[in-house]
Structure formats: structure tokens, C-alpha cells
Short mmCIF file of C-alpha atoms in Angstrom, two decimals:
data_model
loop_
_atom_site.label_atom_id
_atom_site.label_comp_id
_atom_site.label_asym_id
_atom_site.label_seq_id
_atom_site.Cartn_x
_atom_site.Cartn_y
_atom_site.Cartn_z
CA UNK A 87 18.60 -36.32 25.97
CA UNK A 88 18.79 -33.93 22.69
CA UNK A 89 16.81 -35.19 19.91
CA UNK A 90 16.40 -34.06 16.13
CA UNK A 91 13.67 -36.01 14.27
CA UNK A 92 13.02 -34.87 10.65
CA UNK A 93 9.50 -35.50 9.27
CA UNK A 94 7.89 -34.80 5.77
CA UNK A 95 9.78 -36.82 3.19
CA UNK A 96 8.32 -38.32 -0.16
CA UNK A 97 8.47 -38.53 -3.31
CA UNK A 98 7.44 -35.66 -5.52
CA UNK A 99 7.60 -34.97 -8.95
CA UNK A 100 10.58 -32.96 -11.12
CA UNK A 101 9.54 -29.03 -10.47
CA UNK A 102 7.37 -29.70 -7.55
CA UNK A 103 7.65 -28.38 -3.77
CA UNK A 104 7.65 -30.03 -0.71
CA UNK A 105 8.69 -29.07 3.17
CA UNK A 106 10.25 -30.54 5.51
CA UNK A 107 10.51 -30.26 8.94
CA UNK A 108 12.57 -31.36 12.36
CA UNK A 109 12.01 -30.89 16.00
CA UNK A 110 14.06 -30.28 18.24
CA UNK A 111 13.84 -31.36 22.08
CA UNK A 112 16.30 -32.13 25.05
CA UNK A 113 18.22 -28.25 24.95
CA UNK A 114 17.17 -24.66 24.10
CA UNK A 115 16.44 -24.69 20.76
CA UNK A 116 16.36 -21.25 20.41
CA UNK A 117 20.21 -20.62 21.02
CA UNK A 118 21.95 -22.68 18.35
CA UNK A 119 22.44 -22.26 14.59
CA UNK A 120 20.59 -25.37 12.48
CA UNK A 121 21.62 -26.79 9.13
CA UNK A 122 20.16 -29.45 7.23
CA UNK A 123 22.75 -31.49 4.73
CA UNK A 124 22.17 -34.10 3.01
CA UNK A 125 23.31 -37.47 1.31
CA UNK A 126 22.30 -38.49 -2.44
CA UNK A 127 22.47 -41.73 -2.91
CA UNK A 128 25.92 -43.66 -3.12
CA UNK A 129 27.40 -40.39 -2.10
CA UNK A 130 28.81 -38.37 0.40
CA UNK A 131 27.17 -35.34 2.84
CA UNK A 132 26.54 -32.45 1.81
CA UNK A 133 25.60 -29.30 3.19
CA UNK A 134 22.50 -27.32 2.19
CA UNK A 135 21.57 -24.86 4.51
CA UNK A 136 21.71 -23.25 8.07
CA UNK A 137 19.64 -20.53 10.14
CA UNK A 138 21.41 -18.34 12.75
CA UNK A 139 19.45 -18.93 16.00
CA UNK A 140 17.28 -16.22 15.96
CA UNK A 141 16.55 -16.51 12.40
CA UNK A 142 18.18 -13.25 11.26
CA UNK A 143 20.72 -15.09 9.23
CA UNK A 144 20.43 -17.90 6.61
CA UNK A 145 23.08 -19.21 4.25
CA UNK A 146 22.60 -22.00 1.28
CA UNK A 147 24.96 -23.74 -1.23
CA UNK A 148 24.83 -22.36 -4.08
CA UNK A 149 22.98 -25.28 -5.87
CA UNK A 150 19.89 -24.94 -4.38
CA UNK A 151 19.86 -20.47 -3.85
CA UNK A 152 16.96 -19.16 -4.80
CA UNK A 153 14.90 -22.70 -4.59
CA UNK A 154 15.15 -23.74 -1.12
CA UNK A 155 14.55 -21.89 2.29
CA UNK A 156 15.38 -22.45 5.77
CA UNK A 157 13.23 -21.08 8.48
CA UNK A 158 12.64 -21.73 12.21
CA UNK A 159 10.14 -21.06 14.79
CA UNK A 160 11.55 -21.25 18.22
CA UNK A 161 8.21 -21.64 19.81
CA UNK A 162 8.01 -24.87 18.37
CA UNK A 163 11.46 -25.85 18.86
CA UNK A 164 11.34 -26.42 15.09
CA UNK A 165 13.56 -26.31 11.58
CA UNK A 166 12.16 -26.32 8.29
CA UNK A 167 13.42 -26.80 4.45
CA UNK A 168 11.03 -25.37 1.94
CA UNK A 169 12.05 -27.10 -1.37
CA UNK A 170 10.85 -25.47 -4.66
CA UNK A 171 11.34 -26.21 -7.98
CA UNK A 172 12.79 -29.53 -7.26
CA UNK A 173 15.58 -31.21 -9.52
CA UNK A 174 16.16 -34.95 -9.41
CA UNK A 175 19.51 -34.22 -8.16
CA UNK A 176 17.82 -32.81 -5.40
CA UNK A 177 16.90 -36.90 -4.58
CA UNK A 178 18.78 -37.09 -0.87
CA UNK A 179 18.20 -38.27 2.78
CA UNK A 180 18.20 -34.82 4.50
CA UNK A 181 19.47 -34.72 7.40
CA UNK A 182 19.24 -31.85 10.04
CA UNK A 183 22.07 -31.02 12.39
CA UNK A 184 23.07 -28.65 14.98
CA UNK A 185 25.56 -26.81 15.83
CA UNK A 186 28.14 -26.82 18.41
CA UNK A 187 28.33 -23.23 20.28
CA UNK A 188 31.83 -23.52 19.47
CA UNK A 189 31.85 -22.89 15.64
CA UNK A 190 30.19 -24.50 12.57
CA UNK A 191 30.44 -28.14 13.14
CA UNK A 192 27.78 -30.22 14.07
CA UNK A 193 27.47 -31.51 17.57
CA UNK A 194 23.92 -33.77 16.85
CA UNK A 195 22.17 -35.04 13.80
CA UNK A 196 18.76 -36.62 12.92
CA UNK A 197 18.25 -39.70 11.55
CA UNK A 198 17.17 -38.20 8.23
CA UNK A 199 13.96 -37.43 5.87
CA UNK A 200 14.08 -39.57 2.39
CA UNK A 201 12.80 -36.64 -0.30
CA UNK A 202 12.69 -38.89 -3.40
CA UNK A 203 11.98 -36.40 -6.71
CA UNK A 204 11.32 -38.55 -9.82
CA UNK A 205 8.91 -38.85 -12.62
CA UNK B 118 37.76 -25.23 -0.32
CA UNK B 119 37.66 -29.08 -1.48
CA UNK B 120 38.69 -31.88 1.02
CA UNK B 121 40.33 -34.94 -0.22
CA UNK B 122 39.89 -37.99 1.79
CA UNK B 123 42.40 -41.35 1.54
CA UNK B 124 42.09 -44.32 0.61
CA UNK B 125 38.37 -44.37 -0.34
CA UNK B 126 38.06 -47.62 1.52
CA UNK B 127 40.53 -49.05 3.70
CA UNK B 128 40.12 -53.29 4.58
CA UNK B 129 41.12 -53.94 8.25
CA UNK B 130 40.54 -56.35 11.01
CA UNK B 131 39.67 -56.20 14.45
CA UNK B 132 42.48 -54.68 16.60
CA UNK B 133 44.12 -53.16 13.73
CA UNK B 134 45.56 -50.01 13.99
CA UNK B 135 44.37 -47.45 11.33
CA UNK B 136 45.05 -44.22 9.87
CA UNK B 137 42.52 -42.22 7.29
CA UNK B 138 43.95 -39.01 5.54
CA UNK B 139 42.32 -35.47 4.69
CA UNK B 140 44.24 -32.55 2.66
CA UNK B 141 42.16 -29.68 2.13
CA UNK B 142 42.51 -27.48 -1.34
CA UNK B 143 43.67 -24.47 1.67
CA UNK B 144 45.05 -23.75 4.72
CA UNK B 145 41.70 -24.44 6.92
CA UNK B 146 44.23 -23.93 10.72
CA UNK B 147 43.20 -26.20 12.89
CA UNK B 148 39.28 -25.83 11.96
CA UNK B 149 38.70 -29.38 10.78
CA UNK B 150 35.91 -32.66 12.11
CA UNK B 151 35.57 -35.18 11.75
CA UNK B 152 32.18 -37.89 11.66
CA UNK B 153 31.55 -40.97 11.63
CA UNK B 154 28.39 -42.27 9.57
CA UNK B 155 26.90 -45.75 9.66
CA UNK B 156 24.29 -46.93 7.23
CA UNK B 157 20.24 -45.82 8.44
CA UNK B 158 22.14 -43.96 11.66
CA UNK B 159 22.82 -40.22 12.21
CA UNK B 160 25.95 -39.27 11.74
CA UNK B 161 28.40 -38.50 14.72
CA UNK B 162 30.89 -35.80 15.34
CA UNK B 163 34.31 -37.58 16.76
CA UNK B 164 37.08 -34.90 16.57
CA UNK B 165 36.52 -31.46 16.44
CA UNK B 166 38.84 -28.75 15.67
CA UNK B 167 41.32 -31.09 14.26
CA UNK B 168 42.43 -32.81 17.57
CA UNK B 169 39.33 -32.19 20.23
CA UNK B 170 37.33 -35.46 20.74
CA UNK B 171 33.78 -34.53 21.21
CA UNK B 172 32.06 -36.29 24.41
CA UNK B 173 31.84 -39.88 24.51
CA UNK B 174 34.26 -40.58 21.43
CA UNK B 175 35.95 -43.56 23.03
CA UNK B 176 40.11 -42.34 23.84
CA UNK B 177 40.94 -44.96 20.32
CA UNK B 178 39.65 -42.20 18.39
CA UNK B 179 42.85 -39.33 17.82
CA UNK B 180 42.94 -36.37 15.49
CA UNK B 181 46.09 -34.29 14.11
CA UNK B 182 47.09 -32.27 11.89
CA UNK B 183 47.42 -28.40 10.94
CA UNK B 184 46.90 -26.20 7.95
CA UNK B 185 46.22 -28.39 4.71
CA UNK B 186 47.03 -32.34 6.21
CA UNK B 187 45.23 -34.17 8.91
CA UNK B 188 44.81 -37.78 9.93
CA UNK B 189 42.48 -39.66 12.14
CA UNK B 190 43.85 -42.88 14.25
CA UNK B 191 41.71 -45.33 15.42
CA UNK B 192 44.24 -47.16 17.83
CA UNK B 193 42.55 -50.74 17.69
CA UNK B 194 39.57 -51.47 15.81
CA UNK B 195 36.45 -52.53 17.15
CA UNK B 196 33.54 -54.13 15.46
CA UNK B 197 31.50 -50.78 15.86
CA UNK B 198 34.04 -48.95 13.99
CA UNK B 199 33.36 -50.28 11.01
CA UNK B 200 31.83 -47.26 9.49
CA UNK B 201 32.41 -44.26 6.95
CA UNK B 202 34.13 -41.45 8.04
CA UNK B 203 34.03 -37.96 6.97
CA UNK B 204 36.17 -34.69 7.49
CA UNK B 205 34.78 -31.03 7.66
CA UNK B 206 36.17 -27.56 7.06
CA UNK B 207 34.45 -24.52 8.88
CA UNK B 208 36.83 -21.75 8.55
CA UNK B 209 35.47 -20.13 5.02
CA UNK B 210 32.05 -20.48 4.33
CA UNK B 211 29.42 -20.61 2.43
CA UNK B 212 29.74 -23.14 1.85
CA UNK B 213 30.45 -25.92 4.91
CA UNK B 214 32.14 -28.40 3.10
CA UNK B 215 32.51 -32.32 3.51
CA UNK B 216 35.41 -34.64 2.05
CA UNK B 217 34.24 -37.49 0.13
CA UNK B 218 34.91 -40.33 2.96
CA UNK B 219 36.36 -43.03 3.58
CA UNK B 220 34.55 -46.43 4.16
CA UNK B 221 36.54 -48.47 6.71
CA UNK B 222 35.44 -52.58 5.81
CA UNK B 223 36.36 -55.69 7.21
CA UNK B 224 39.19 -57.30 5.62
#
């Protein structure tokens, strides 16, 4: 069975960092792109981020460029979101996804990591 | 590109037929999901490339459309449909982008 479970949420304050992760098991993790996107509250999803499989390729939304940063290690069947300089917009459930070998849609989700940034 | 979704909610019963709406701001093909996301759950991928259901999406669930208009049918409700539902666009990006949804309620 393919899981994705996300781990590392909190709360942090306005300008902190904080990291989050998600492991993958149940397929080869090291053959598919992985996003995280996310959900602010009372809103819709939103994506953030993904990492070609072999990590030579990232891509972000242009809100969070130059704050956040997607990495993988494939040994660990693993996804991570490094989240600097944090903005209380940046208050979502993240989720991560993968995606389908057929194009840039996502063919499995996690259940989500809470990142709460307030004061 | 920006995806519009219709209505924002939509009020149904049980074994009601059911139609939810996406235009996209340009012409996206036939490169369009769709998801289904229920509250403290992971969201699902039903339709892919506008009209493909993805494994397991019970044969209620129909996608159509081309270029800028798309729908998704759900033939007969069922209690576990009740749900939001999102559309996707993959064919320019950065960034992936997501519609706003559209919350299907019990009427």
C-alpha cells in the first residue's frame, strides 16, 4: 500500500524557520516527482513546491521563492520543506503529494502537517 | 492560468444527479483533474486528464470537457460524496494551479 505521512508541524513565530518532512513507503520513491501544497484555512489548495525525482529539478510558486526549499533523499524514501522567513500567510496544512508518471497531477496525498506561524 | 469553479456550493440529496463546472483563464487541452477533498482526509485524484478516472473512482464519477470548459458528473449521489471538489491545470507551469472548489452539501 503507498503511504505519504508528513511530520514536523507547529507553530512558530512570524520570521522564524521550521522543516518539514514526509516519508514515503509502498513504491520506489526514488522515481517520481514530489510536491507539497497546501490549504490555509477556509481556503482552497494550493501548490508550493515539487522536486524532480532525482533532485536535479525544483520549482516553487512564486510566493514563497527564495524562502522555502524542497529537497529529497531517496535513501530515506523522504521529502522535505525547509520554511524560512515565515509569513503568517504562510499558516496552512501542508500537504505532500506525488505524482502520477503520467504528467503533473497527483496520484496520492498525505494526510497533512498543521505549520501554524503566529505571534 | 486561473480556474474558475461553479457554483461554490451546490445543495443535493442522495441519488441526485449532479454537475460541477471549471473554465480555465486558457486553453489547458485536455490536461485537467480533478480531486475530491473531505475535511481531516487526503485529498483524492478522481479524473485525470479531463475524462480518465483514476483507479478505484467508482464508474458515477465522469469527466468532460476540452480546451477552456469542463464538467464533472456524479451520476447519483452517495452519502460519501458529500465532499469538496477541486479541478487542476498541468499544461503551463510554474505554477500547478487549483480552482477554488466547490463544496457539494446536503440539501
Amino acid at each position: 500500500e503507498v503511504q505519504l505521512v508528513e511530520s514536523g508541524g507547529g507553530l512558530v513565530q512570524p520570521g522564524g524557520s521550521l522543516k518539514i518532512s514526509c516519508a514515503g513507503s509502498g513504491f520506489t520513491f526514488g522515481t517520481y516527482w514530489m510536491d507539497w501544497v497546501r490549504q490555509a484555512p477556509g481556503k482552497g489548495l494550493e501548490w508550493v513546491a515539487n522536486i524532480k525525482s532525482d533532485g536535479s529539478a525544483e520549482h516553487y510558486v512564486d510566493s514563497v521563492k527564495g524562502r522555502f526549499t524542497i529537497s529529497r533523499d531517496n535513501t530515506k524514501s523522504s521529502v522535505f520543506l525547509q520554511m524560512n522567513s515565515l509569513r503568517v500567510e504562510d499558516t496552512a496544512i501542508y500537504y505532500c503529494a506525488r505524482e502520477s508518471r503520467e504528467g503533473q497531477f497527483f496520484d496520492q496525498w498525505g494526510r497533512g502537517a498543521l505549520v501554524t506561524v503566529s505571534s | 492560468i486561473v480556474l474558475t469553479q461553479s457554483p461554490a456550493t451546490l445543495s443535493s440529496s442522495p441519488g441526485e444527479r449532479v454537475t460541477l463546472s471549471c473554465r480555465t483563464s486558457e486553453n489547458v487541452l485536455t490536461y485537467l483533474a480533478w480531486y475530491q477533498h473531505k475535511p481531516g482526509q487526503a485529498p483524492r485524484l478522481l479524473i485525470y486528464d479531463a475524462s480518465n478516472r483514476a483507479t478505484g473512482v467508482p464508474a458515477r464519477f465522469s469527466g468532460s470537457g476540452s480546451g477552456t470548459d469542463f464538467t464533472l458528473t456524479i451520476s447519483s449521489l452517495e452519502p460519501e460524496d458529500f465532499a469538496v471538489y477541486y479541478c487542476q491545470q498541468r499544461i503551463n507551469w510554474p505554477p500547478l494551479t487549483f480552482g477554488g472548489g466547490t463544496r457539494v452539501e446536503i440539501k
